[in-house]
Coordinates of C-alpha atoms in Angstrom, one line a residue:
Chain A
M71 CA 0.6 12.2 -29.8
A72 CA -1.5 10.6 -27.0
A73 CA 0.6 7.4 -26.8
T74 CA 3.7 9.5 -26.2
N75 CA 2.0 12.3 -24.2
A76 CA 3.5 14.8 -26.6
G77 CA 4.6 18.1 -25.3
G78 CA 6.0 21.2 -27.0
A79 CA 6.6 24.9 -26.3
Q80 CA 3.2 25.7 -24.9
V81 CA 2.9 22.9 -22.3
F82 CA 3.4 25.4 -19.4
R83 CA 0.3 27.2 -20.6
Y84 CA -2.0 24.5 -21.8
G85 CA -0.6 21.2 -20.5
S86 CA 0.7 18.2 -22.4
M87 CA -1.4 15.8 -24.5
R88 CA -2.7 14.1 -21.3
A89 CA -4.4 17.3 -20.4
Q90 CA -6.1 17.5 -23.8
V91 CA -7.5 14.0 -23.9
A92 CA -11.1 14.2 -22.8
G93 CA -12.2 10.9 -24.1
F94 CA -10.7 7.9 -25.8
E95 CA -11.2 4.5 -27.5
A96 CA -8.4 2.0 -27.2
V97 CA -7.8 -1.7 -28.1
L98 CA -6.3 -3.7 -25.3
A99 CA -3.9 -6.6 -25.7
D100 CA -6.7 -9.2 -25.4
G101 CA -8.5 -7.5 -28.3
S102 CA -11.2 -6.0 -26.1
V103 CA -12.1 -2.3 -26.8
V104 CA -12.5 0.3 -24.2
R105 CA -14.5 3.3 -25.4
R106 CA -15.3 6.4 -23.4
M107 CA -15.6 9.2 -25.9
G108 CA -18.1 11.4 -24.0
G109 CA -15.6 14.1 -23.0
L110 CA -17.1 14.6 -19.5
L111 CA -15.1 17.2 -17.6
K112 CA -15.5 15.5 -14.3
D113 CA -15.7 11.8 -14.0
N114 CA -14.6 10.0 -10.9
S115 CA -16.2 6.6 -11.7
G116 CA -13.2 4.3 -11.3
Y117 CA -9.5 4.4 -12.3
D118 CA -8.2 6.9 -14.7
L119 CA -7.4 4.5 -17.5
A120 CA -7.1 7.3 -20.1
G121 CA -4.3 9.0 -18.1
L122 CA -2.5 5.7 -17.7
L123 CA -2.6 4.8 -21.4
V124 CA -1.5 8.3 -22.4
G125 CA 2.3 8.3 -22.3
S126 CA 2.5 4.5 -22.1
E127 CA 4.0 4.5 -25.7
G128 CA 1.7 1.9 -27.0
T129 CA 2.9 -0.7 -24.5
L130 CA -0.5 -1.0 -22.7
A131 CA -3.0 -0.4 -25.5
I132 CA -3.5 1.1 -28.9
F133 CA -5.5 4.3 -29.2
T134 CA -8.0 4.2 -32.0
A135 CA -10.0 7.4 -31.3
L136 CA -9.8 10.4 -29.1
T137 CA -12.0 13.2 -27.9
L138 CA -9.8 16.3 -27.6
R139 CA -10.1 19.5 -25.6
L140 CA -9.7 22.4 -28.0
I141 CA -8.4 25.8 -27.2
P142 CA -9.8 28.8 -29.0
R143 CA -7.3 30.4 -31.4
S144 CA -6.1 33.8 -30.2
A145 CA -6.7 36.7 -32.5
R146 CA -3.4 38.4 -31.7
R147 CA 0.1 37.0 -31.4
L148 CA 3.4 38.8 -30.5
T149 CA 6.8 37.3 -30.6
G150 CA 10.0 38.7 -29.1
L151 CA 13.6 37.7 -29.1
L152 CA 15.6 39.1 -26.1
A153 CA 19.3 38.9 -25.5
L154 CA 20.4 38.6 -21.9
P155 CA 23.8 38.3 -20.2
G156 CA 23.6 34.6 -19.6
V157 CA 21.5 31.5 -18.8
E158 CA 20.9 32.5 -15.3
S159 CA 19.2 35.8 -16.3
A160 CA 17.3 34.0 -19.0
V161 CA 15.8 31.6 -16.4
A162 CA 15.0 34.6 -14.1
L163 CA 13.3 36.4 -16.9
A164 CA 11.2 33.4 -17.8
A165 CA 10.0 33.0 -14.2
H166 CA 9.2 36.7 -14.0
L167 CA 7.3 36.7 -17.3
R168 CA 5.4 33.5 -16.4
G169 CA 4.0 35.1 -13.3
A170 CA 3.4 38.6 -14.8
V171 CA 2.1 37.9 -18.3
P172 CA -1.1 35.8 -18.5
S173 CA -0.9 35.8 -22.3
L174 CA 2.5 34.2 -22.4
T175 CA 2.4 31.0 -24.5
A176 CA 6.1 30.3 -25.2
C177 CA 9.4 31.1 -23.5
E178 CA 12.3 29.4 -25.2
L179 CA 16.0 29.4 -24.4
L180 CA 18.4 29.9 -27.3
L181 CA 22.1 30.1 -27.1
P182 CA 24.5 32.0 -29.4
D183 CA 26.2 28.9 -30.9
G184 CA 22.8 27.5 -31.9
I185 CA 21.7 30.8 -33.4
A186 CA 25.0 31.1 -35.3
L187 CA 24.4 27.6 -36.7
V188 CA 21.0 28.5 -38.0
C189 CA 22.4 31.7 -39.6
A190 CA 25.1 29.7 -41.3
H191 CA 23.0 26.9 -42.6
R192 CA 19.7 28.7 -43.3
R193 CA 21.5 31.9 -44.5
L194 CA 19.7 34.1 -42.0
P195 CA 21.2 37.4 -40.7
Q196 CA 22.3 37.4 -37.1
P197 CA 19.4 38.9 -35.1
F198 CA 21.9 41.1 -33.2
A199 CA 25.5 40.8 -32.0
L200 CA 25.9 38.3 -29.2
S201 CA 28.8 37.5 -27.0
A202 CA 29.6 33.8 -26.5
D203 CA 28.3 33.7 -23.0
A204 CA 25.0 35.5 -23.7
A205 CA 21.6 33.7 -23.8
C206 CA 18.4 34.6 -25.6
V207 CA 14.8 34.1 -24.7
L208 CA 12.2 33.8 -27.4
V209 CA 8.8 34.9 -26.0
E210 CA 5.4 34.6 -27.5
C211 CA 2.2 36.0 -26.2
A212 CA -1.3 35.2 -27.6
A213 CA -4.6 36.8 -26.7
D214 CA -7.7 38.2 -28.3
D215 CA -6.6 41.8 -27.3
D216 CA -3.2 43.0 -28.3
P217 CA -0.8 41.5 -25.6
A218 CA 1.9 44.1 -26.4
G219 CA 1.1 46.4 -23.4
E220 CA 1.0 43.5 -21.0
L221 CA 4.4 42.2 -22.1
A222 CA 6.0 45.7 -22.3
A223 CA 4.8 46.4 -18.7
A224 CA 6.3 43.2 -17.5
L225 CA 9.6 43.8 -19.3
D226 CA 9.8 47.2 -17.8
R227 CA 9.9 45.6 -14.3
A228 CA 12.8 43.3 -15.3
P229 CA 16.5 44.1 -16.0
A230 CA 16.8 45.6 -19.5
P231 CA 17.9 43.1 -22.1
L232 CA 21.1 43.6 -24.1
A233 CA 19.2 43.6 -27.3
Q234 CA 15.7 42.9 -28.5
A235 CA 13.5 42.4 -31.5
F236 CA 9.7 42.0 -31.8
A237 CA 7.2 41.1 -34.4
D238 CA 3.4 40.7 -34.5
D239 CA 3.0 39.9 -38.2
S240 CA 3.2 36.3 -39.3
A241 CA 6.3 36.8 -41.6
G242 CA 8.2 38.7 -38.9
R243 CA 7.2 36.2 -36.2
A244 CA 8.3 33.3 -38.4
R245 CA 11.7 35.0 -38.9
L246 CA 12.2 35.1 -35.1
W247 CA 11.0 31.6 -34.6
A248 CA 13.4 30.3 -37.2
Y249 CA 16.3 30.9 -34.9
R250 CA 14.8 28.4 -32.6
E251 CA 12.9 26.0 -34.8
E252 CA 15.7 25.5 -37.4
Q253 CA 18.3 24.5 -34.8
N254 CA 17.1 20.8 -34.8
E255 CA 17.7 20.5 -38.6
S256 CA 20.8 22.7 -38.7
V257 CA 22.6 20.5 -36.1
G258 CA 22.5 17.8 -38.7
Y259 CA 24.8 19.7 -40.9
V260 CA 27.5 19.5 -38.3
G261 CA 27.2 15.7 -37.6
V262 CA 24.9 13.0 -36.4
P263 CA 23.7 14.3 -33.0
C264 CA 23.1 12.4 -29.9
K265 CA 19.8 13.9 -28.6
F266 CA 18.7 14.3 -25.1
D267 CA 15.3 15.6 -23.9
V268 CA 15.4 16.2 -20.2
T269 CA 13.8 18.2 -17.4
I270 CA 15.8 20.1 -14.9
P271 CA 14.4 21.9 -11.8
H272 CA 14.2 25.6 -12.6
A273 CA 16.7 26.7 -10.0
S274 CA 19.4 24.4 -11.4
I275 CA 19.1 25.0 -15.1
A276 CA 22.1 27.4 -15.4
S277 CA 24.4 25.3 -13.2
F278 CA 23.3 22.0 -14.9
L279 CA 24.1 23.5 -18.3
A280 CA 27.5 24.6 -17.2
D281 CA 28.2 21.3 -15.5
V282 CA 27.1 19.1 -18.4
R283 CA 29.0 21.2 -20.9
A284 CA 32.2 20.9 -18.8
Q285 CA 31.9 17.2 -18.3
I286 CA 31.2 16.5 -22.0
A287 CA 34.2 18.6 -22.9
E288 CA 36.4 16.7 -20.6
A289 CA 35.2 13.2 -21.6
F290 CA 34.7 14.0 -25.3
P291 CA 37.1 16.8 -26.3
A292 CA 35.9 16.7 -30.0
A293 CA 32.2 17.0 -29.1
H294 CA 30.1 20.1 -29.2
L295 CA 26.9 20.6 -27.2
Y296 CA 24.0 22.6 -28.7
A297 CA 21.3 23.3 -26.2
F298 CA 17.9 24.9 -26.4
G299 CA 14.6 24.3 -24.7
H300 CA 11.4 25.3 -23.0
L301 CA 12.3 27.5 -20.1
C302 CA 9.0 27.5 -18.1
D303 CA 9.0 23.7 -17.9
G304 CA 12.7 23.3 -17.3
N305 CA 12.7 21.1 -20.4
L306 CA 16.1 21.2 -22.2
H307 CA 16.9 19.7 -25.5
L308 CA 20.6 18.8 -25.7
N309 CA 22.2 17.9 -29.0
V310 CA 25.7 16.6 -28.8
V311 CA 27.7 16.3 -32.1
G312 CA 31.2 14.9 -32.5
A313 CA 31.0 12.3 -29.8
P314 CA 31.0 8.5 -30.5
L315 CA 27.3 7.5 -30.8
D316 CA 27.5 3.9 -29.6
A317 CA 26.1 3.5 -26.1
D318 CA 29.3 1.7 -24.9
A319 CA 31.2 5.0 -25.4
G320 CA 29.3 6.4 -22.4
L321 CA 27.9 9.7 -23.6
D322 CA 24.3 8.7 -22.7
A323 CA 25.3 7.4 -19.3
L324 CA 27.4 10.5 -18.6
V325 CA 24.6 13.0 -19.5
L326 CA 21.7 11.1 -18.0
G327 CA 23.7 10.5 -14.8
I328 CA 24.2 14.3 -14.5
V329 CA 20.4 14.8 -15.1
A330 CA 19.6 12.3 -12.3
A331 CA 22.1 14.0 -10.0
Y332 CA 20.2 17.3 -10.5
D333 CA 16.9 15.5 -9.7
G334 CA 15.7 15.9 -13.3
S335 CA 13.9 13.6 -15.7
I336 CA 15.7 11.6 -18.4
S337 CA 12.7 12.1 -20.7
A338 CA 10.7 15.3 -20.5
E339 CA 8.4 14.9 -23.6
H340 CA 9.9 12.4 -26.1
G341 CA 9.4 9.3 -24.0
V342 CA 11.5 6.3 -23.1
G343 CA 11.3 4.0 -26.1
Q344 CA 14.2 1.7 -26.3
T345 CA 17.2 4.1 -26.2
R346 CA 16.3 5.4 -22.8
R347 CA 14.8 2.2 -21.4
D348 CA 18.0 1.0 -19.6
Y349 CA 18.4 4.4 -17.9
L350 CA 14.9 4.4 -16.3
G351 CA 16.4 3.3 -13.0
L352 CA 18.4 6.5 -12.8
T353 CA 15.3 8.5 -11.8
R354 CA 12.6 5.9 -11.0
S355 CA 13.1 3.6 -8.0
A356 CA 13.0 -0.2 -8.0
A357 CA 9.6 -0.1 -6.3
D358 CA 8.4 2.4 -9.0
I359 CA 9.6 0.3 -11.9
A360 CA 8.2 -2.9 -10.2
A361 CA 4.8 -1.3 -10.2
M362 CA 5.2 -0.4 -13.9
H363 CA 6.1 -4.0 -14.7
A364 CA 3.1 -5.2 -12.7
I365 CA 0.8 -2.9 -14.7
K366 CA 2.4 -4.0 -17.9
R367 CA 1.9 -7.7 -17.1
A368 CA -1.7 -7.1 -16.0
L369 CA -2.7 -5.4 -19.2
D370 CA -0.4 -7.2 -21.7
P371 CA 0.5 -10.6 -20.1
L372 CA 2.0 -11.9 -23.3
G373 CA 4.1 -8.8 -24.0
Q374 CA 2.6 -8.3 -27.4
L375 CA 2.2 -4.5 -27.4
N376 CA 5.3 -2.5 -28.6
P377 CA 7.7 -5.1 -27.1
G378 CA 11.0 -3.9 -25.7
K379 CA 9.9 -0.3 -25.3
V380 CA 9.7 1.6 -22.0
L381 CA 10.4 -1.5 -19.8
G382 CA 12.9 -4.2 -20.2
A383 CA 12.1 -7.9 -20.0
Chain B
M33 CA -8.2 14.7 -1.4
A34 CA -5.7 13.0 -3.8
A35 CA -7.0 9.5 -3.2
T36 CA -10.5 10.6 -4.2
N37 CA -9.5 13.2 -6.8
A38 CA -11.5 15.8 -5.0
G39 CA -13.2 18.4 -7.1
G40 CA -15.3 21.5 -6.1
A41 CA -16.6 24.6 -7.6
Q42 CA -13.4 25.8 -9.3
V43 CA -12.5 22.6 -11.2
F44 CA -13.4 24.1 -14.6
R45 CA -10.8 26.8 -14.0
Y46 CA -8.0 25.0 -12.2
G47 CA -8.7 21.2 -12.6
S48 CA -9.4 18.6 -10.0
M49 CA -6.8 17.3 -7.5
R50 CA -5.2 15.2 -10.2
A51 CA -4.1 18.4 -11.9
Q52 CA -2.6 19.7 -8.6
V53 CA -0.5 16.7 -7.8
A54 CA 3.1 17.5 -9.0
G55 CA 4.8 14.8 -6.9
F56 CA 3.9 12.1 -4.5
E57 CA 5.0 9.4 -2.1
A58 CA 2.8 6.3 -1.7
V59 CA 3.0 3.0 0.0
L60 CA 2.1 0.0 -2.2
A61 CA 0.3 -3.1 -1.0
D62 CA 3.6 -5.0 -0.8
G63 CA 5.0 -2.4 1.6
S64 CA 7.3 -0.8 -0.9
V65 CA 7.4 2.9 -1.1
V66 CA 7.3 4.9 -4.4
R67 CA 8.6 8.4 -3.9
R68 CA 8.8 11.1 -6.6
M69 CA 8.4 14.4 -4.9
G70 CA 10.4 16.6 -7.3
G71 CA 7.5 18.4 -8.9
L72 CA 8.9 18.4 -12.4
L73 CA 6.4 20.0 -14.8
K74 CA 7.3 17.6 -17.7
D75 CA 8.2 14.0 -17.1
N76 CA 7.6 11.3 -19.7
S77 CA 9.9 8.7 -18.1
G78 CA 7.5 5.8 -17.8
Y79 CA 3.8 5.3 -16.8
D80 CA 1.9 8.0 -15.0
L81 CA 1.6 6.2 -11.7
A82 CA 0.6 9.4 -9.9
G83 CA -2.4 10.0 -12.2
L84 CA -3.5 6.4 -11.7
L85 CA -3.2 6.4 -7.9
V86 CA -5.1 9.8 -7.7
G87 CA -8.8 8.9 -7.7
S88 CA -8.2 5.2 -7.0
E89 CA -9.8 5.8 -3.5
G90 CA -7.0 4.0 -1.6
T91 CA -7.5 0.7 -3.4
L92 CA -4.1 0.7 -5.2
A93 CA -1.8 2.5 -2.7
I94 CA -1.8 4.9 0.3
F95 CA -0.5 8.4 -0.3
T96 CA 1.9 9.5 2.5
A97 CA 3.2 12.8 1.0
L98 CA 2.4 15.1 -1.9
T99 CA 4.0 17.9 -3.8
L100 CA 1.2 20.2 -4.8
R101 CA 0.9 22.9 -7.5
L102 CA -0.2 26.1 -5.8
I103 CA -2.2 28.9 -7.4
P104 CA -1.5 32.5 -6.4
R105 CA -4.3 34.0 -4.4
S106 CA -6.2 36.7 -6.4
A107 CA -6.3 40.1 -4.8
R108 CA -9.9 40.8 -5.9
R109 CA -13.0 38.7 -5.8
L110 CA -16.5 39.5 -7.0
T111 CA -19.6 37.4 -6.4
G112 CA -22.9 37.7 -8.1
L113 CA -26.3 36.0 -7.8
L114 CA -28.4 36.2 -11.0
A115 CA -32.0 35.0 -11.4
L116 CA -33.0 33.6 -14.8
P117 CA -36.2 32.3 -16.3
G118 CA -35.1 28.6 -16.0
V119 CA -32.4 26.0 -16.1
E120 CA -31.9 26.2 -19.8
S121 CA -31.1 29.9 -19.6
A122 CA -28.8 29.3 -16.6
V123 CA -26.8 26.7 -18.7
A124 CA -26.6 29.1 -21.6
L125 CA -25.4 31.9 -19.3
A126 CA -22.7 29.6 -17.8
A127 CA -21.4 28.7 -21.3
H128 CA -21.3 32.3 -22.3
L129 CA -19.5 33.5 -19.2
R130 CA -17.0 30.7 -19.3
G131 CA -15.9 31.8 -22.8
A132 CA -16.1 35.5 -22.2
V133 CA -14.8 36.0 -18.6
P134 CA -11.2 34.7 -18.0
S135 CA -11.5 35.6 -14.3
L136 CA -14.5 33.3 -13.8
T137 CA -13.8 30.9 -10.9
A138 CA -17.3 29.6 -10.0
C139 CA -20.6 29.3 -11.8
E140 CA -23.1 27.5 -9.6
L141 CA -26.7 26.4 -10.3
L142 CA -29.2 27.1 -7.5
L143 CA -32.9 26.5 -7.7
P144 CA -35.8 28.3 -5.9
D145 CA -36.7 25.4 -3.6
G146 CA -33.1 25.0 -2.4
I147 CA -32.8 28.8 -1.8
A148 CA -36.2 28.8 0.1
L149 CA -34.9 25.8 2.2
V150 CA -31.8 27.8 3.2
C151 CA -33.8 30.9 4.0
A152 CA -36.1 28.8 6.3
H153 CA -33.5 26.9 8.2
R154 CA -30.7 29.5 8.3
R155 CA -33.1 32.4 8.8
L156 CA -31.8 34.3 5.8
P157 CA -33.9 36.8 3.8
Q158 CA -34.9 35.7 0.3
P159 CA -32.3 37.3 -2.1
F160 CA -35.2 38.4 -4.4
A161 CA -38.6 37.1 -5.4
L162 CA -38.4 33.9 -7.5
S163 CA -41.0 32.0 -9.4
A164 CA -41.0 28.2 -8.9
D165 CA -39.6 27.6 -12.4
A166 CA -36.8 30.1 -12.2
A167 CA -33.1 29.2 -11.8
C168 CA -30.2 31.1 -10.3
V169 CA -26.6 31.3 -11.2
L170 CA -24.0 32.2 -8.6
V171 CA -20.9 33.5 -10.3
E172 CA -17.6 34.3 -8.8
C173 CA -14.6 36.1 -10.5
A174 CA -11.1 36.3 -9.1
A175 CA -8.3 38.4 -10.4
D176 CA -5.6 40.8 -9.3
D177 CA -7.3 43.7 -11.0
D178 CA -11.0 44.4 -10.3
P179 CA -12.9 41.8 -12.4
A180 CA -16.2 43.9 -12.3
G181 CA -15.7 45.5 -15.7
E182 CA -15.0 42.2 -17.4
L183 CA -18.1 40.5 -15.9
A184 CA -20.4 43.5 -16.5
A185 CA -19.3 43.6 -20.2
A186 CA -20.0 39.9 -20.6
L187 CA -23.4 40.2 -18.9
D188 CA -24.3 43.1 -21.2
R189 CA -23.9 40.7 -24.1
A190 CA -26.3 38.1 -22.5
P191 CA -30.1 38.3 -22.0
A192 CA -30.8 40.5 -18.9
P193 CA -31.4 38.5 -15.7
L194 CA -34.7 38.8 -13.9
A195 CA -32.9 40.0 -10.8
Q196 CA -29.4 40.3 -9.6
A197 CA -27.2 41.0 -6.5
F198 CA -23.4 41.5 -6.3
A199 CA -20.9 41.8 -3.6
D200 CA -17.1 42.3 -3.5
D201 CA -16.6 42.4 0.2
S202 CA -16.1 39.2 2.2
A203 CA -19.2 39.6 4.3
G204 CA -21.4 40.4 1.3
R205 CA -19.9 37.5 -0.7
A206 CA -20.4 35.1 2.2
R207 CA -24.1 36.1 2.3
L208 CA -24.5 35.3 -1.4
W209 CA -22.5 32.0 -1.1
A210 CA -24.7 30.9 1.9
Y211 CA -27.7 30.3 -0.5
R212 CA -25.5 27.7 -2.2
E213 CA -23.2 26.4 0.5
E214 CA -25.9 25.9 3.2
Q215 CA -28.2 23.8 1.0
N216 CA -26.3 20.6 1.9
E217 CA -26.9 21.0 5.6
S218 CA -30.4 22.5 5.2
V219 CA -31.6 19.5 3.3
G220 CA -30.9 17.5 6.5
Y221 CA -33.7 19.3 8.3
V222 CA -36.2 17.9 5.8
G223 CA -35.1 14.3 6.0
V224 CA -32.2 11.9 5.5
P225 CA -31.2 12.6 1.9
C226 CA -30.1 10.1 -0.7
K227 CA -27.3 12.0 -2.5
F228 CA -26.1 11.8 -6.0
D229 CA -23.1 13.4 -7.6
V230 CA -23.3 13.1 -11.3
T231 CA -22.0 14.7 -14.5
I232 CA -24.4 15.4 -17.4
P233 CA -23.2 16.7 -20.8
H234 CA -23.9 20.4 -20.9
A235 CA -26.5 20.3 -23.7
S236 CA -28.7 17.9 -21.7
I237 CA -28.6 19.5 -18.2
A238 CA -32.0 21.1 -18.4
S239 CA -33.8 18.1 -20.0
F240 CA -32.0 15.7 -17.6
L241 CA -33.2 17.7 -14.6
A242 CA -36.8 17.8 -15.9
D243 CA -36.7 14.1 -16.7
V244 CA -35.2 12.9 -13.4
R245 CA -37.6 15.1 -11.5
A246 CA -40.6 13.7 -13.3
Q247 CA -39.5 10.1 -12.9
I248 CA -38.7 10.5 -9.2
A249 CA -42.2 12.1 -8.7
E250 CA -43.9 9.2 -10.5
A251 CA -42.0 6.4 -8.7
F252 CA -41.8 8.1 -5.2
P253 CA -44.7 10.6 -4.9
A254 CA -43.6 11.5 -1.3
A255 CA -40.1 12.4 -2.4
H256 CA -38.6 15.8 -3.1
L257 CA -35.6 16.5 -5.3
Y258 CA -33.2 19.3 -4.3
A259 CA -30.7 20.0 -7.0
F260 CA -27.7 22.3 -7.3
G261 CA -24.3 22.0 -8.8
H262 CA -21.3 23.2 -10.8
L263 CA -22.6 24.4 -14.2
C264 CA -19.4 24.7 -16.2
D265 CA -18.5 21.0 -15.5
G266 CA -22.0 19.7 -15.8
N267 CA -21.7 18.4 -12.3
L268 CA -25.0 18.2 -10.5
H269 CA -25.6 17.3 -6.9
L270 CA -29.0 15.7 -6.4
N271 CA -30.5 15.4 -2.9
V272 CA -33.6 13.3 -2.7
V273 CA -35.5 13.4 0.6
G274 CA -38.7 11.4 1.5
A275 CA -37.9 8.4 -0.6
P276 CA -37.1 5.0 0.9
L277 CA -33.3 4.8 1.4
D278 CA -32.7 1.1 1.1
A279 CA -31.2 0.1 -2.2
D280 CA -33.9 -2.4 -2.9
A281 CA -36.4 0.4 -3.1
G282 CA -34.8 1.3 -6.4
L283 CA -34.1 5.1 -6.1
D284 CA -30.4 4.6 -6.8
A285 CA -31.0 2.4 -9.8
L286 CA -33.7 4.8 -11.1
V287 CA -31.6 7.9 -10.9
L288 CA -28.3 6.4 -12.0
G289 CA -30.0 4.6 -14.9
I290 CA -31.2 8.0 -16.1
V291 CA -27.7 9.5 -15.7
A292 CA -26.3 6.6 -17.9
A293 CA -29.1 7.1 -20.5
Y294 CA -27.9 10.8 -20.8
D295 CA -24.2 9.6 -21.3
G296 CA -23.3 11.0 -17.9
S297 CA -21.1 9.8 -15.1
I298 CA -22.5 8.2 -12.0
S299 CA -19.7 9.9 -9.9
A300 CA -18.4 13.3 -10.9
E301 CA -16.2 14.1 -7.9
H302 CA -17.2 12.1 -4.8
G303 CA -16.0 8.7 -6.1
V304 CA -17.4 5.3 -6.2
G305 CA -16.8 3.8 -2.7
Q306 CA -19.2 1.0 -1.9
T307 CA -22.6 2.7 -2.5
R308 CA -21.9 3.3 -6.2
R309 CA -19.7 0.2 -6.8
D310 CA -22.5 -2.0 -8.2
Y311 CA -23.6 0.7 -10.6
L312 CA -20.1 1.1 -12.3
G313 CA -21.3 -1.1 -15.2
L314 CA -23.9 1.5 -16.1
T315 CA -21.3 3.8 -17.6
R316 CA -18.1 1.7 -17.9
S317 CA -18.0 -1.3 -20.2
A318 CA -17.1 -4.9 -19.3
A319 CA -13.7 -4.4 -21.0
D320 CA -13.1 -1.2 -19.1
I321 CA -14.0 -2.8 -15.7
A322 CA -11.9 -5.9 -16.6
A323 CA -8.9 -3.6 -17.2
M324 CA -9.5 -2.0 -13.8
H325 CA -9.7 -5.4 -12.1
A326 CA -6.4 -6.4 -13.8
I327 CA -4.7 -3.3 -12.5
K328 CA -6.1 -3.9 -9.0
R329 CA -4.9 -7.5 -9.0
A330 CA -1.5 -6.4 -10.3
L331 CA -0.9 -3.8 -7.6
D332 CA -2.8 -5.4 -4.7
P333 CA -3.0 -9.2 -5.4
L334 CA -4.2 -10.0 -1.9
G335 CA -6.9 -7.3 -2.0
Q336 CA -5.7 -5.7 1.2
L337 CA -6.1 -2.0 0.3
N338 CA -9.6 -0.5 1.0
P339 CA -11.3 -3.8 0.3
G340 CA -14.7 -3.8 -1.3
K341 CA -14.4 -0.2 -2.6
V342 CA -14.6 0.9 -6.3
L343 CA -14.5 -2.7 -7.6
G344 CA -16.4 -5.8 -6.4
A345 CA -14.9 -9.2 -5.9

């Protein structure tokens, strides 16, 4: 988790793994061990080696121990699924709720085709009738006091949703989350997906989704795009099934090129690894990549650590 | 601010500068410019260059532009000054308030001699009578709704303070803050201070202060230690007046040696610069410092950027 700077649905509230790492022990390429496990909250004594190693995907060092920041478990949780007229209103609702609801811990985008897929393959009832161009937002609030009043007050100040369902018991909450959580596995019933994990600036999420959907349809008529993601971070997960998976076919280049044109990131939380390595130059400049290479050579001159990942030769 | 990863009284609530930097432009030693100003909230495409450059004190690159995370201004602020029997009870109160008061934005330690110094040199009235071994906590809460109820409820669940004063208007709040803010300048009336900016693990703050005070008194009988700081981070600012200022006299080595023995940091928020450079080895291991040197050589092979700072030759 630390090596990849893992994310998830609650990053906008609590930060990614980098924000949780308060201390670490790591083995460097020369076999030396750096250990600073104290967990001091303020430490400006030299370079932030921990922050650099987190997210370096094992290419600069290997973590062997961590001190983690822990967040108290909230006593109360409330989950809601809201249907809205489209992606644009879903993005607007997410921005409103983020500002108005301090207890908000998740704000996920779901689309009707993805929900239908889960219903078909997990044998769940449709949560409510949805037109094809609707969009759903799954919200979750967590607090020690019941967050229902806070959420209801914020929803009262937003356009009324087309439909809504709420649950504050764990079984009911799990039923609502299934429409989101099961999409990843359900996509596999349709075909082998090509997966993208991208960040798009908030203001462009709706137009990006329309754009990427149209361009995929034009280039790969047999393909279908299932999209969901974390609205408050602008982090979209795109799953394309029915398109040729080999890189030469051009799906990766097409989608990631559109992401770059929207000033997005080609990897929001899953990292670069080897499948995204050759696309790094789409969003990071030559000077930026040269600096990364210089750091890699400095800490791993023989290229022994996770070779071929993140950076090319 | 970004180059030094500046901190302050509100770091425990909002993070230091590193947490505010959402995008940056920087000039590297070779003259190349790295620019990623987009402010994406999730971006795992390669190494976290921004986080590395923040706090590198200008030794790895020069920032020329930043995209900053902004925090909405709270409509209501409440400041309180509470007298407690000693440092240990001040530390305990800070830990309690941090957990119980979500609106808490500052929790500062003040000691009677520092308050008396401000009163003498700024012609302020004593806030209340204080015995020599008392300790004060300056708390501030900020929220859009009045935070008074939340703070009062939390204080009701803690041991009653010996004395207290509150203000929620800006003039009254400034009067309370003066007892803390004016200490830095007031110390200058007594002599030229040797200043320390250290982090000490919470559980050891009281014993560290007693220990460092006793050891300074023994080694430098003419010296006086004025201490204050940010309780929730364990960040103490020590000002020693009346001791010889040249490094050979041994005050730096004495104090920073005690900090290291308590598993603290020799620089919490002010950075290393040149006066703390030779003490880096007290809290960072040889492998850790070697990794920093390797990064420095990689990004600034000719040693042109802020030479002599943070790392020695």
